Amino acid sequence: MSKKTKQIAIYGKGGIGKSTTTSNISAALAAAGYKVMQFGCDPKSDSTNTLRGGKYIPTVLDTLREKNTVKAEEVLFQGFGGVYCVEAGGPAPGVGCAGRGIITAVQLLKQLRVFDELDLDFVLYDVLGDVVCGGFAVPIREGIAEHVFTVSSADFMAIYAANNLFKGIQKYSNSGGALLGGVIANSINAPYAKEIIDDFVKQTSTQVVGYVPRSVTVTQSELQGKTTIEAAPNSEQAKVYQHLAQRIANHTDSKTPTPLDIQELREWAAKWADQLLAMETGEVRSAAASI
Amino acid sequence: MSKFVDRPRYTCALGGAIGTLINLPRVIPVLHAAAGCGGNIANALNGAAGYLGSGYCSGQALPSSNVYENEIVFGGEGRLTEQIANTLKVVDGDLYVVVTGCMVEMIGDDAKSVARKFAGNRAPVLAADTGGFKGNSFKGYDIVLELLFRELVIKNQSKDPKTVNLWGIVPIQDVFWKGNLEVLKTLLEKLGYRVNTFFGEGETLDNLKNAASAVFNIVVSDTAGVEPARVFEEEHGTPFITVPFPIGTYGTEQFLNAVGKALGIEEAFINRLIQEEKKHFYSYLERLADVYNDLDLQRYAVVVGDSNYAQALTRFLADDLGWLPELVVVTDLLTENEQERVTARFGNYLSPIRPKLVFDSDTSSVKKHLFNHWPINRNQRYYDGFNPAFVVGSAFERDLADSLGAPHLSVTYPISNRVVLDRAYAGYTGALRLAEDLFSTLVGSR
């Protein structure tokens, strides 16, 4: 019998660094000796680029568009460290239903039993993050991923998207869906950014699994079409990703988050807006205020 | 959570649109939907409308894009383009109308822009968004009429003071639509008007294209076809009136007076026609007077049907036959405003009768409403039973009638226990047919 594959979904608002983070985690896990698959669930189909030297691969849906049946080897491509790369793909912008496309692609791979046959340790789904419809929730529904992580910066819109994802997780949590592992805090450089994320995870009963600073090393690596793990394995940034990957590999117990409702979220954001303004104008609000 | 729907008496908006289009002369519907839609709707329309049958490009022989998962994911516009092109090659028609199902509406296929690609075709290709979720059959009828009035009817035509258009009787939903349209057309012809009914006997697509030359539009319904009449007025400046569907003397007199007033016809002229028609009507109906009294053919009645039929049947039973309609269940899905308009039609009966009026689309509710209105027999020593009774409704009311031990006649959709060809129940002549059918049911066991 094959070992239990750990299936993980990584969500986040568009442009927040999901694919960069996911690819580096995949690369780090592969470098640590695990068998890994990365499944890009975004119609842009560029999730696995940096694992494959910047090259695009044929997507599941592109292949389906041409013919009715698809074989595993037509859509599975190995990249850095032997990571299996799959892209769900999707329709041209503005037509069809990308959400249904994700469902079709994920179900097809499940039917082909590739997860079992490849004897994988990890499958990472890299999913477009706003969970706009049922299609983008399919990786967190019953029988697909068990753990969800979300990539978020301290920007309000990224947190808003993360909060929406928490709502999706909460909805499916009673019916055997995936639970939340935690937040991967990305682009955390300013001290207040860390505080904002820390406060958000406290409010929503979850945790931060890693803080990833913004780094020029990542940009340099991506311009070469590589992950940081591949291009600069000894850099500080690579250590951050290795640490994050280890944390995720060791992670076992995910929980149901407690998302804020829209009014609570607005109030929470307004409170932070006041605090940041006070910081900018030099007002002292800490314990030192009494001096 | 919304409640479930118990044996609905309509199909979806797509079904209503198809039912409307297949009854226009030489008009070809092109379905943009999954394969099941066309098949299921064809069966619902055929089996539930007095064995309508098919005919040219109708029934199961409808062009359909039959979309599958591939089209849902990538968009079905390409498939639709191909389907229209092939349909134009092999199906001969004068107008092609693309109608859409739920799934292609949800993924945002733009059927209208696909249809526009065929603008140069010898016969026009139009498209209507008729996703089933938009409403029921009546909605589909409205959507199609609005489309045709906007895009097919020729604009800026000079008005002919002797031509009117008449609609509001929904093909198939009114199983007797063809006969009914013919009856009303004949009545108005007696007033010296040419009448376009679009769906009736002898109609051509040119009648519809030239409909803007009519001086007035008559909508024979308080609900169906009213929005299209507004569209018609906006596009072509033609005023309209709505009149309730007429069966028998009271309803038909009301119909003729309303039309006469709207068209500025002299009252005396209208009255003369009414008197003539009534003379003919009573010359037959009076023959039943003996048997009505000797055999005691007065009945309590339950009336179940759409808003057009419910008010007309109740009026006819109460005022023309002297029956006692106790409960009326209107089975349409109506807005509060529409319900108000419909409710206003149930009053001023010649006898002091006040039927209990209920709006409910669920078939199983009819019995519940009856027992709320007329207490059930709980072995009281003295019990005033709901007896002798009659049920006028659809084929769905057979169970109710059986449980009441009452005879039953199917007049409203769905009708699967009768064959209907050109029979009409509208007007004076239709009322005679209805009297024949009701009393034949009563004497049928003799």
XYZ file of C-alpha atoms in Angstrom:
737
model
C 0.000 0.000 0.000
C 1.215 3.455 -0.790
C 1.960 5.870 1.996
C -0.484 8.652 2.862
C 0.059 11.644 0.619
C -0.176 14.969 2.398
C -2.323 17.256 0.303
C -2.013 20.963 0.883
C -3.805 23.880 -0.731
C -2.237 27.313 -0.782
C -4.553 30.247 -1.423
C -3.986 33.972 -1.557
C -5.051 37.099 -3.335
C -3.768 37.495 -6.904
C -0.259 38.965 -7.085
C 0.461 38.396 -3.415
C 3.242 35.896 -4.062
C 1.366 32.608 -3.830
C 3.062 30.935 -6.760
C 6.499 32.190 -5.691
C 5.959 30.913 -2.181
C 4.406 27.610 -3.259
C 7.150 26.896 -5.788
C 9.841 27.606 -3.213
C 8.134 25.339 -0.694
C 7.874 22.585 -3.341
C 11.526 23.062 -4.252
C 12.601 23.042 -0.615
C 10.598 19.881 0.119
C 12.048 18.198 -2.957
C 15.560 19.241 -1.952
C 14.893 17.696 1.464
C 14.197 14.384 -0.279
C 10.414 14.319 -0.484
C 8.389 13.385 -3.579
C 6.342 16.456 -4.429
C 3.691 17.509 -6.930
C 2.647 21.103 -7.497
C -0.776 21.603 -9.024
C -1.427 25.103 -10.369
C -5.129 25.925 -10.110
C -5.180 29.272 -11.816
C -6.345 29.930 -15.394
C -3.133 31.978 -15.931
C -1.286 28.644 -15.626
C 2.045 30.122 -14.500
C 2.258 28.526 -11.078
C 5.021 26.054 -11.894
C 7.097 28.290 -14.197
C 9.993 28.769 -11.841
C 10.234 25.028 -11.216
C 10.649 24.463 -14.958
C 13.257 27.054 -15.900
C 10.613 29.651 -16.771
C 8.926 27.409 -19.310
C 5.171 26.960 -19.638
C 3.756 23.453 -19.781
C 0.628 22.232 -21.623
C -2.293 22.461 -19.232
C -4.880 19.814 -18.408
C -7.639 21.882 -19.962
C -5.630 22.725 -23.082
C -5.185 19.006 -23.587
C -8.869 18.349 -22.905
C -9.842 21.033 -25.355
C -8.146 19.111 -28.145
C -9.479 15.655 -27.306
C -11.807 13.845 -24.965
C -9.374 11.759 -22.969
C -6.143 12.743 -21.322
C -3.325 10.507 -20.163
C -1.327 11.402 -17.081
C 1.950 11.691 -18.964
C 0.471 14.339 -21.248
C -0.003 16.789 -18.423
C 2.609 15.761 -15.851
C 6.065 17.326 -16.199
C 9.001 17.059 -13.845
C 10.844 20.153 -12.775
C 13.551 21.119 -10.280
C 14.388 18.328 -7.824
C 11.951 16.001 -9.570
C 8.889 18.037 -8.560
C 5.892 16.932 -10.665
C 4.288 19.985 -12.202
C 0.649 20.164 -13.371
C -1.300 23.192 -14.524
C -5.094 23.083 -14.584
C -5.308 25.917 -17.113
C -8.568 27.461 -18.140
C -10.596 29.171 -20.810
C -9.533 32.359 -22.577
C -10.203 35.435 -20.436
C -13.828 36.516 -20.565
C -15.381 33.288 -21.801
C -16.508 30.006 -20.327
C -16.215 29.102 -16.696
C -12.768 28.991 -15.079
C -14.245 27.659 -11.862
C -15.757 24.664 -13.625
C -12.406 24.234 -15.366
C -10.642 23.809 -12.033
C -13.224 21.209 -10.958
C -12.798 19.330 -14.244
C -9.003 19.341 -14.007
C -8.815 18.312 -10.355
C -11.360 15.524 -10.828
C -9.558 14.269 -13.915
C -6.269 13.926 -12.046
C -8.076 12.170 -9.236
C -9.661 9.739 -11.702
C -6.289 9.032 -13.277
C -5.069 8.049 -9.784
C -1.761 9.780 -10.380
C -1.419 10.730 -6.708
C -1.384 7.063 -5.680
C 0.705 5.795 -8.543
C 3.461 8.361 -8.149
C 3.745 7.505 -4.462
C 3.914 11.155 -3.512
C 4.677 12.651 -0.136
C 3.154 16.036 -0.882
C 0.713 17.555 -3.329
C 0.560 21.339 -3.228
C -2.392 23.061 -4.890
C -1.648 26.663 -5.771
C -5.083 28.251 -6.047
C -6.327 31.616 -7.218
C -7.258 33.148 -3.943
C -10.541 35.018 -3.835
C -12.679 31.831 -3.804
C -15.114 33.699 -6.081
C -17.178 30.601 -6.829
C -17.545 26.925 -6.021
C -14.901 25.923 -8.562
C -12.089 27.605 -6.694
C -13.255 25.953 -3.479
C -12.938 22.461 -4.930
C -9.445 21.801 -3.504
C -10.787 22.448 0.007
C -13.839 20.285 -0.414
C -14.042 16.734 0.789
C -11.450 14.326 -0.448
C -8.938 16.711 -1.991
C -6.619 18.743 0.246
C -6.527 18.301 4.032
C -4.632 21.431 4.998
C -5.016 24.948 3.700
C -2.482 27.728 4.053
C -3.046 31.225 2.881
C -0.446 33.688 1.708
C -1.165 37.223 2.823
C 0.650 40.490 3.168
C -0.409 43.130 5.683
C -2.411 44.956 2.991
C -6.090 45.215 3.715
C -7.233 43.680 0.423
C -4.985 40.640 0.941
C -6.388 40.197 4.424
C -9.891 40.648 3.059
C -9.244 37.812 0.563
C -7.803 35.642 3.340
C -10.859 36.308 5.474
C -13.084 35.259 2.539
C -11.108 32.054 2.212
C -11.650 31.412 5.934
C -15.372 31.728 5.308
C -15.110 29.078 2.590
C -13.162 26.775 4.907
C -15.662 27.300 7.698
C -18.503 26.444 5.322
C -16.998 23.103 4.275
C -15.527 22.273 7.703
C -18.635 20.366 8.802
C -18.693 18.182 5.733
C -15.202 16.758 5.791
C -13.504 19.630 3.968
C -9.980 20.856 4.511
C -9.101 22.850 7.612
C -6.795 25.815 8.009
C -3.117 25.264 8.790
C -2.325 28.931 9.069
C -1.158 32.088 7.363
C 2.092 32.533 5.473
C 2.885 36.194 6.062
C 4.533 37.517 2.905
C 6.378 40.781 2.207
C 6.798 41.415 5.898
C 9.454 44.089 6.299
C 7.996 46.936 8.387
C 7.477 46.074 12.054
C 3.835 47.154 11.955
C 3.147 44.678 9.118
C 4.011 41.817 11.437
C 1.798 43.279 14.140
C -1.155 43.587 11.745
C -0.877 39.967 10.611
C -0.383 38.768 14.177
C -3.487 40.624 15.254
C -5.517 39.244 12.319
C -4.605 35.610 13.063
C -5.478 36.182 16.712
C -8.892 37.562 15.748
C -9.584 34.606 13.466
C -8.230 31.836 15.732
C -5.364 30.718 13.549
C -1.566 31.078 13.460
C 1.292 32.393 11.350
C 3.414 29.528 10.004
C 6.165 31.753 8.662
C 7.162 35.343 7.987
C 8.676 35.871 4.554
C 10.420 39.197 4.024
C 10.409 40.919 0.666
C 13.787 40.193 -0.906
C 15.606 41.128 -4.086
C 17.015 37.581 -4.182
C 13.534 36.305 -5.060
C 13.251 38.780 -7.930
C 16.734 37.872 -9.221
C 15.936 34.173 -9.096
C 12.596 34.581 -10.839
C 14.193 36.627 -13.612
C 16.373 33.573 -14.254
C 13.229 31.439 -14.331
C 14.133 29.702 -11.099
C 13.029 29.389 -7.521
C 15.223 30.934 -4.824
C 15.916 27.415 -3.558
C 17.424 26.532 -6.934
C 19.100 29.801 -7.832
C 20.435 30.873 -4.443
C 20.308 27.823 -2.165
C 22.597 29.359 0.415
C 20.938 32.745 0.660
C 19.117 34.048 3.720
C 15.863 33.975 1.734
C 16.348 30.283 0.857
C 16.708 29.581 4.571
C 13.393 31.309 5.187
C 11.704 29.054 2.623
C 13.471 25.921 3.901
C 12.295 26.734 7.392
C 8.754 27.366 6.136
C 8.734 24.102 4.166
C 9.910 22.177 7.223
C 7.194 23.764 9.317
C 4.570 22.762 6.775
C 6.010 19.251 6.460
C 5.759 18.816 10.229
C 2.317 20.375 10.455
C -0.394 17.922 11.464
C -3.390 19.569 13.086
C -5.406 22.102 11.132
C -8.358 23.948 12.614
C -11.571 25.698 11.642
C -10.926 29.444 11.558
C -13.336 32.054 12.899
C -13.582 34.601 10.062
C -14.681 38.153 10.843
C -17.978 39.285 9.417
C -17.823 42.267 7.099
C -18.659 44.823 9.784
C -16.098 43.399 12.208
C -13.497 43.380 9.458
C -14.143 47.046 8.658
C -13.936 48.043 12.293
C -10.769 46.038 12.721
C -9.244 47.753 9.668
C -10.343 51.199 10.883
C -8.659 50.575 14.236
C -5.391 49.756 12.455
C -5.755 52.792 10.212
C -5.915 55.014 13.317
C -2.932 53.299 14.820
C -0.815 53.682 11.660
C -1.744 57.355 11.453
C -0.700 57.838 15.065
C 2.575 56.127 14.283
C 3.190 58.456 11.362
C 2.429 61.627 13.323
C 4.628 60.524 16.223
C 1.882 60.131 18.785
C 2.975 57.828 21.557
C 0.424 55.177 22.438
C 2.592 52.531 24.054
C 3.305 52.062 27.748
C 5.629 55.059 27.477
C 2.632 57.342 26.932
C 2.361 57.889 30.700
C 5.882 59.316 31.040
C -34.662 27.678 2.868
C -37.246 28.062 0.136
C -39.970 25.431 -0.068
C -40.040 22.667 -2.653
C -42.258 22.930 -5.691
C -45.013 20.333 -5.811
C -46.000 19.320 -9.349
C -45.616 22.707 -11.029
C -48.024 23.626 -13.812
C -45.472 25.177 -16.086
C -42.016 24.534 -17.452
C -39.074 26.924 -17.202
C -38.499 30.145 -19.148
C -36.720 28.134 -21.856
C -39.725 25.812 -22.110
C -42.083 28.757 -22.411
C -39.884 30.309 -25.091
C -39.769 27.095 -27.110
C -43.516 26.587 -26.736
C -44.019 30.097 -28.033
C -41.600 29.860 -30.958
C -42.699 26.485 -32.319
C -46.216 27.860 -32.670
C -45.184 30.787 -34.823
C -45.354 29.965 -38.542
C -42.014 28.916 -40.059
C -40.015 30.059 -37.033
C -37.136 27.805 -36.009
C -35.917 27.821 -32.413
C -32.216 26.995 -31.993
C -31.515 25.780 -28.471
C -28.227 26.697 -26.851
C -28.368 24.345 -23.915
C -27.407 20.896 -22.675
C -28.916 17.942 -24.515
C -31.495 17.175 -21.829
C -33.234 20.530 -22.033
C -34.699 20.046 -25.485
C -35.764 16.446 -24.877
C -37.365 17.064 -21.524
C -39.142 20.197 -22.625
C -40.476 18.539 -25.786
C -41.991 15.770 -23.664
C -43.417 18.218 -21.150
C -44.987 20.295 -23.891
C -46.339 17.401 -25.920
C -47.696 15.150 -23.205
C -49.101 17.927 -21.054
C -50.905 19.918 -23.718
C -53.585 17.545 -24.923
C -51.161 15.631 -27.160
C -49.934 18.578 -29.085
C -47.739 16.433 -31.294
C -44.822 17.867 -33.185
C -44.865 19.030 -36.774
C -42.225 20.821 -38.767
C -39.132 21.583 -36.689
C -40.884 20.981 -33.418
C -41.157 18.270 -30.769
C -37.887 16.314 -30.562
C -36.714 17.662 -33.921
C -35.265 20.910 -32.611
C -31.780 22.165 -33.440
C -29.727 22.284 -30.233
C -26.079 23.003 -29.471
C -26.135 20.182 -26.858
C -23.302 21.623 -24.820
C -21.065 19.342 -22.791
C -18.423 19.985 -20.167
C -15.970 21.219 -22.772
C -18.315 24.042 -23.774
C -19.054 24.884 -20.154
C -15.372 25.275 -19.327
C -14.201 26.980 -22.493
C -17.399 28.766 -23.444
C -20.007 27.509 -25.878
C -20.070 30.364 -28.367
C -18.038 28.405 -30.936
C -20.389 25.431 -30.692
C -23.396 27.741 -31.050
C -21.916 29.423 -34.122
C -21.428 26.015 -35.695
C -24.955 24.936 -34.746
C -26.557 28.038 -36.253
C -24.537 27.691 -39.460
C -25.545 24.039 -39.826
C -29.173 24.771 -38.980
C -29.315 27.436 -41.670
C -28.007 24.856 -44.154
C -30.459 22.061 -43.381
C -33.555 23.612 -41.794
C -35.734 25.814 -43.926
C -37.351 28.660 -42.014
C -38.231 32.345 -42.185
C -36.875 33.292 -38.770
C -34.338 31.610 -36.481
C -34.325 32.395 -32.793
C -31.578 31.220 -30.455
C -32.891 30.469 -26.972
C -30.524 29.753 -24.098
C -30.593 27.328 -21.179
C -29.399 27.848 -17.614
C -25.881 26.506 -18.011
C -24.799 28.762 -20.865
C -26.351 31.773 -19.125
C -24.360 31.005 -15.995
C -21.050 30.871 -17.816
C -21.902 34.101 -19.636
C -22.103 32.954 -23.262
C -23.181 35.904 -25.391
C -25.810 34.338 -27.640
C -26.909 37.704 -28.981
C -23.487 38.569 -30.357
C -23.210 35.110 -31.920
C -26.598 35.631 -33.597
C -25.420 39.007 -34.903
C -22.681 37.230 -36.875
C -25.468 35.914 -39.100
C -26.899 39.350 -39.822
C -26.436 38.876 -43.590
C -28.512 35.688 -43.729
C -31.616 35.699 -45.929
C -33.800 35.001 -42.860
C -33.104 36.902 -39.650
C -31.273 35.167 -36.785
C -32.174 36.576 -33.366
C -31.347 35.493 -29.835
C -33.128 35.674 -26.494
C -31.658 35.073 -23.037
C -34.102 32.517 -21.682
C -32.062 30.753 -18.965
C -34.577 28.523 -17.228
C -33.931 30.185 -13.892
C -35.329 33.468 -15.184
C -38.849 32.240 -14.493
C -41.559 29.905 -15.705
C -43.240 29.371 -19.084
C -45.104 32.670 -18.873
C -41.788 34.482 -18.479
C -40.410 32.661 -21.539
C -43.453 33.779 -23.548
C -42.894 37.382 -22.439
C -39.173 37.289 -23.235
C -39.782 35.968 -26.763
C -42.558 38.466 -27.509
C -40.425 41.354 -26.243
C -37.567 40.241 -28.492
C -39.814 39.945 -31.545
C -41.514 43.278 -30.902
C -38.148 45.003 -30.552
C -36.178 43.314 -33.286
C -38.531 41.747 -35.823
C -41.546 44.032 -36.030
C -40.839 46.700 -38.669
C -40.696 50.211 -37.245
C -42.334 53.437 -38.361
C -45.243 51.879 -40.183
C -48.322 53.898 -40.945
C -51.212 52.870 -38.708
C -54.190 51.095 -40.182
C -57.234 52.124 -38.092
C -58.937 48.805 -38.829
C -56.187 46.451 -37.664
C -55.519 45.312 -34.094
C -53.137 42.810 -32.511
C -54.309 40.386 -29.877
C -52.193 38.255 -27.521
C -51.947 37.192 -23.855
C -53.247 33.672 -24.521
C -50.060 31.670 -24.093
C -49.604 28.822 -26.580
C -49.464 25.436 -24.843
C -49.908 26.917 -21.337
C -53.413 27.518 -22.585
C -53.956 24.102 -24.086
C -56.865 25.460 -26.138
C -54.963 28.508 -27.363
C -55.469 27.964 -31.043
C -59.227 27.573 -30.824
C -59.485 30.395 -28.305
C -57.559 32.822 -30.504
C -59.775 31.916 -33.418
C -62.952 32.593 -31.413
C -61.779 36.027 -30.237
C -60.502 36.917 -33.697
C -63.885 36.022 -35.233
C -65.695 38.196 -32.666
C -63.534 41.235 -33.436
C -63.866 40.610 -37.166
C -67.599 40.996 -36.666
C -66.816 44.526 -35.478
C -65.019 45.129 -38.767
C -61.404 44.683 -37.633
C -58.530 42.703 -39.019
C -56.885 40.857 -36.140
C -53.316 39.580 -35.877
C -53.048 36.843 -33.276
C -49.568 35.653 -34.393
C -50.204 32.093 -33.123
C -53.675 31.396 -34.475
C -54.977 29.782 -37.640
C -53.894 31.260 -40.953
C -51.314 33.572 -39.402
C -48.106 34.330 -41.257
C -44.814 35.740 -40.101
C -45.577 38.827 -42.197
C -48.534 39.572 -39.917
C -46.074 39.697 -37.066
C -43.490 41.746 -38.982
C -46.174 44.279 -39.903
C -47.770 44.282 -36.466
C -46.784 47.913 -35.922
C -49.387 48.955 -38.482
C -52.091 47.946 -36.003
C -53.835 50.781 -34.255
C -54.272 48.996 -30.939
C -52.979 46.036 -28.932
C -55.341 43.881 -26.904
C -53.766 41.765 -24.161
C -56.204 39.077 -23.079
C -54.633 38.543 -19.655
C -53.877 40.432 -16.465
C -50.396 38.936 -16.354
C -49.083 37.203 -19.487
C -47.999 39.463 -22.310
C -48.410 42.707 -20.351
C -44.697 43.558 -20.289
C -44.366 42.879 -24.041
C -47.288 45.276 -24.586
C -45.300 47.987 -22.779
C -42.306 47.205 -24.973
C -44.516 47.401 -28.067
C -45.839 50.794 -26.978
C -42.302 52.059 -26.319
C -40.964 50.800 -29.670
C -43.911 51.481 -31.954
C -46.155 53.918 -30.063
C -49.113 51.549 -30.104
C -51.395 51.807 -27.051
C -52.765 48.696 -25.370
C -55.466 47.496 -23.026
C -55.539 44.424 -20.832
C -58.790 42.490 -20.582
C -59.435 39.285 -18.681
C -59.760 36.063 -20.628
C -63.507 35.680 -21.401
C -65.668 32.569 -21.167
C -69.440 32.937 -21.367
C -71.808 35.885 -21.373
C -70.440 38.068 -18.552
C -66.772 37.741 -19.517
C -67.317 38.112 -23.247
C -69.572 41.125 -22.799
C -66.899 42.717 -20.617
C -64.315 41.870 -23.271
C -66.325 43.402 -26.113
C -67.216 46.531 -24.127
C -63.584 47.103 -23.110
C -62.335 46.646 -26.668
C -65.153 48.810 -28.044
C -64.362 51.614 -25.613
C -60.638 51.462 -26.356
C -61.231 51.561 -30.114
C -63.929 54.233 -29.875
C -66.633 52.035 -31.332
C -70.197 53.214 -30.814
C -71.873 51.501 -27.865
C -74.991 50.661 -29.822
C -72.893 48.795 -32.386
C -71.210 46.731 -29.683
C -74.529 46.058 -27.984
C -76.036 44.814 -31.210
C -73.247 42.258 -31.577
C -73.612 41.215 -27.935
C -77.357 40.705 -28.362
C -76.859 38.641 -31.520
C -74.245 36.456 -29.905
C -76.279 35.978 -26.769
C -79.326 35.018 -28.791
C -77.317 32.309 -30.469
C -75.745 31.238 -27.166
C -79.007 30.935 -25.243
C -80.799 29.269 -28.104
C -78.570 26.299 -27.342
C -78.040 26.622 -23.615
C -81.756 26.846 -22.872
C -82.177 23.338 -24.221
C -80.343 22.155 -21.104
C -82.839 23.819 -18.770
C -85.099 20.757 -18.560
C -82.416 18.241 -17.823
C -80.644 20.685 -15.493
C -83.764 20.858 -13.331
C -84.977 17.278 -13.708
C -81.659 15.654 -12.938
C -80.488 18.465 -10.646
C -77.241 19.260 -12.380
C -76.234 22.113 -10.093
C -72.862 21.427 -8.479
C -70.459 22.778 -5.902
C -67.168 23.381 -7.691
C -63.436 23.635 -7.108
C -61.575 25.574 -9.781
C -57.805 25.175 -10.160
C -55.727 26.880 -12.834
C -53.682 29.833 -13.999
C -54.912 33.374 -13.475
C -56.380 33.613 -17.001
C -58.538 30.525 -16.696
C -59.368 30.608 -12.978
C -61.312 33.855 -13.137
C -63.013 32.992 -16.459
C -64.068 29.495 -15.370
C -65.345 30.719 -12.003
C -67.346 33.465 -13.685
C -68.838 31.038 -16.187
C -69.744 28.426 -13.565
C -71.304 30.990 -11.224
C -73.041 33.332 -13.633
C -73.836 31.188 -16.663
C -74.416 27.740 -15.160
C -75.630 28.786 -11.726
C -73.114 26.512 -10.038
C -71.467 27.164 -6.663
C -67.702 27.602 -7.079
C -66.571 27.426 -3.451
C -62.810 27.331 -3.809
C -60.541 28.799 -6.497
C -56.821 28.062 -6.472
C -54.702 30.233 -8.773
C -51.525 28.336 -9.557
C -49.334 31.015 -11.183
C -46.305 32.597 -9.573
C -47.466 36.209 -9.339
C -46.173 39.426 -7.826
C -48.273 41.204 -5.220
C -49.444 43.732 -7.809
C -50.467 40.978 -10.192
C -52.279 39.158 -7.382
C -54.230 42.336 -6.664
C -55.230 42.705 -10.308
C -56.264 39.068 -10.479
C -58.180 39.220 -7.175
C -60.248 42.111 -8.509
C -61.662 39.748 -11.151
C -63.425 37.623 -8.522
C -66.348 39.767 -7.498
C -69.755 41.129 -8.524
C -71.248 37.769 -9.237
C -74.925 37.679 -10.212
C -75.591 35.417 -7.241
C -74.370 36.257 -3.714
C -71.636 33.640 -4.060
C -68.167 34.569 -2.778
C -65.662 31.916 -3.791
C -62.670 31.493 -1.525
C -59.617 32.582 -3.542
C -56.144 31.209 -2.835
C -52.815 31.722 -4.622
C -50.803 28.510 -4.347
C -48.713 26.686 -6.944
C -48.573 23.355 -5.093
C -50.894 20.643 -6.312
C -51.208 18.871 -2.966
C -52.277 22.123 -1.287
C -55.604 22.230 -3.114
C -57.118 19.615 -0.804
C -55.769 21.383 2.275
C -57.337 24.670 1.161
C -60.644 22.925 0.467
C -60.794 21.416 3.948
C -59.843 24.748 5.497
C -62.725 26.311 3.650
C -65.247 23.469 3.997
C -64.768 21.515 7.241
C -64.154 17.808 6.774
C -66.749 15.288 7.994
C -65.764 14.031 11.451
C -68.752 11.748 11.883
C -71.044 14.545 13.007
C -74.690 13.567 13.208
C -75.594 16.444 10.960
C -72.959 17.207 8.357
C -73.389 19.453 5.373
C -71.203 17.657 2.863
C -69.332 19.164 -0.081
C -71.601 17.206 -2.355
C -72.537 16.965 -5.187
C -69.312 18.523 -6.373
C -67.263 18.978 -9.531
C -63.583 19.677 -10.008
C -62.501 21.869 -12.909
C -58.729 21.973 -13.118
C -55.871 20.133 -14.777
C -55.022 16.452 -15.050
C -53.316 16.877 -11.656
C -56.764 17.331 -10.049
C -57.849 13.784 -10.809
C -56.682 12.591 -7.365
C -58.567 15.358 -5.601
C -61.706 14.602 -7.599
C -61.385 10.874 -6.807
C -61.025 11.566 -3.106
C -64.111 13.788 -3.184
C -66.032 11.297 -5.285
C -66.599 14.146 -7.717
C -66.428 14.214 -11.515
C -63.532 16.110 -13.036
C -62.769 17.956 -16.257
C -59.274 19.007 -17.307
C -59.316 22.507 -18.745
C -56.071 24.007 -17.446
C -52.468 22.950 -18.096
C -51.338 20.200 -17.825
C -53.869 18.094 -19.720
C -52.787 14.525 -20.355
C -56.190 12.847 -20.093
C -57.766 14.513 -23.132
C -56.834 15.037 -26.744
C -57.136 18.658 -27.803
C -57.144 19.823 -31.408
C -59.084 22.983 -32.287
C -61.438 23.020 -29.306
C -62.067 26.468 -27.801
C -63.559 27.574 -24.499
C -63.356 31.331 -25.046
C -66.237 33.630 -25.892
C -69.833 32.559 -26.462
C -69.192 29.583 -28.714
C -66.427 28.335 -26.420
C -68.787 28.551 -23.466
C -71.180 26.223 -25.303
C -68.310 23.735 -25.767
C -67.503 23.987 -22.058
C -71.148 23.440 -21.121
C -71.217 20.371 -23.385
C -68.052 18.969 -21.822
C -69.081 19.617 -18.228
C -72.577 18.196 -18.575
C -71.389 15.305 -20.732
C -69.124 14.346 -17.847
C -72.132 14.404 -15.520
C -74.373 12.308 -17.749
C -71.523 10.121 -18.952
C -72.429 7.249 -16.663
C -76.071 7.102 -17.724
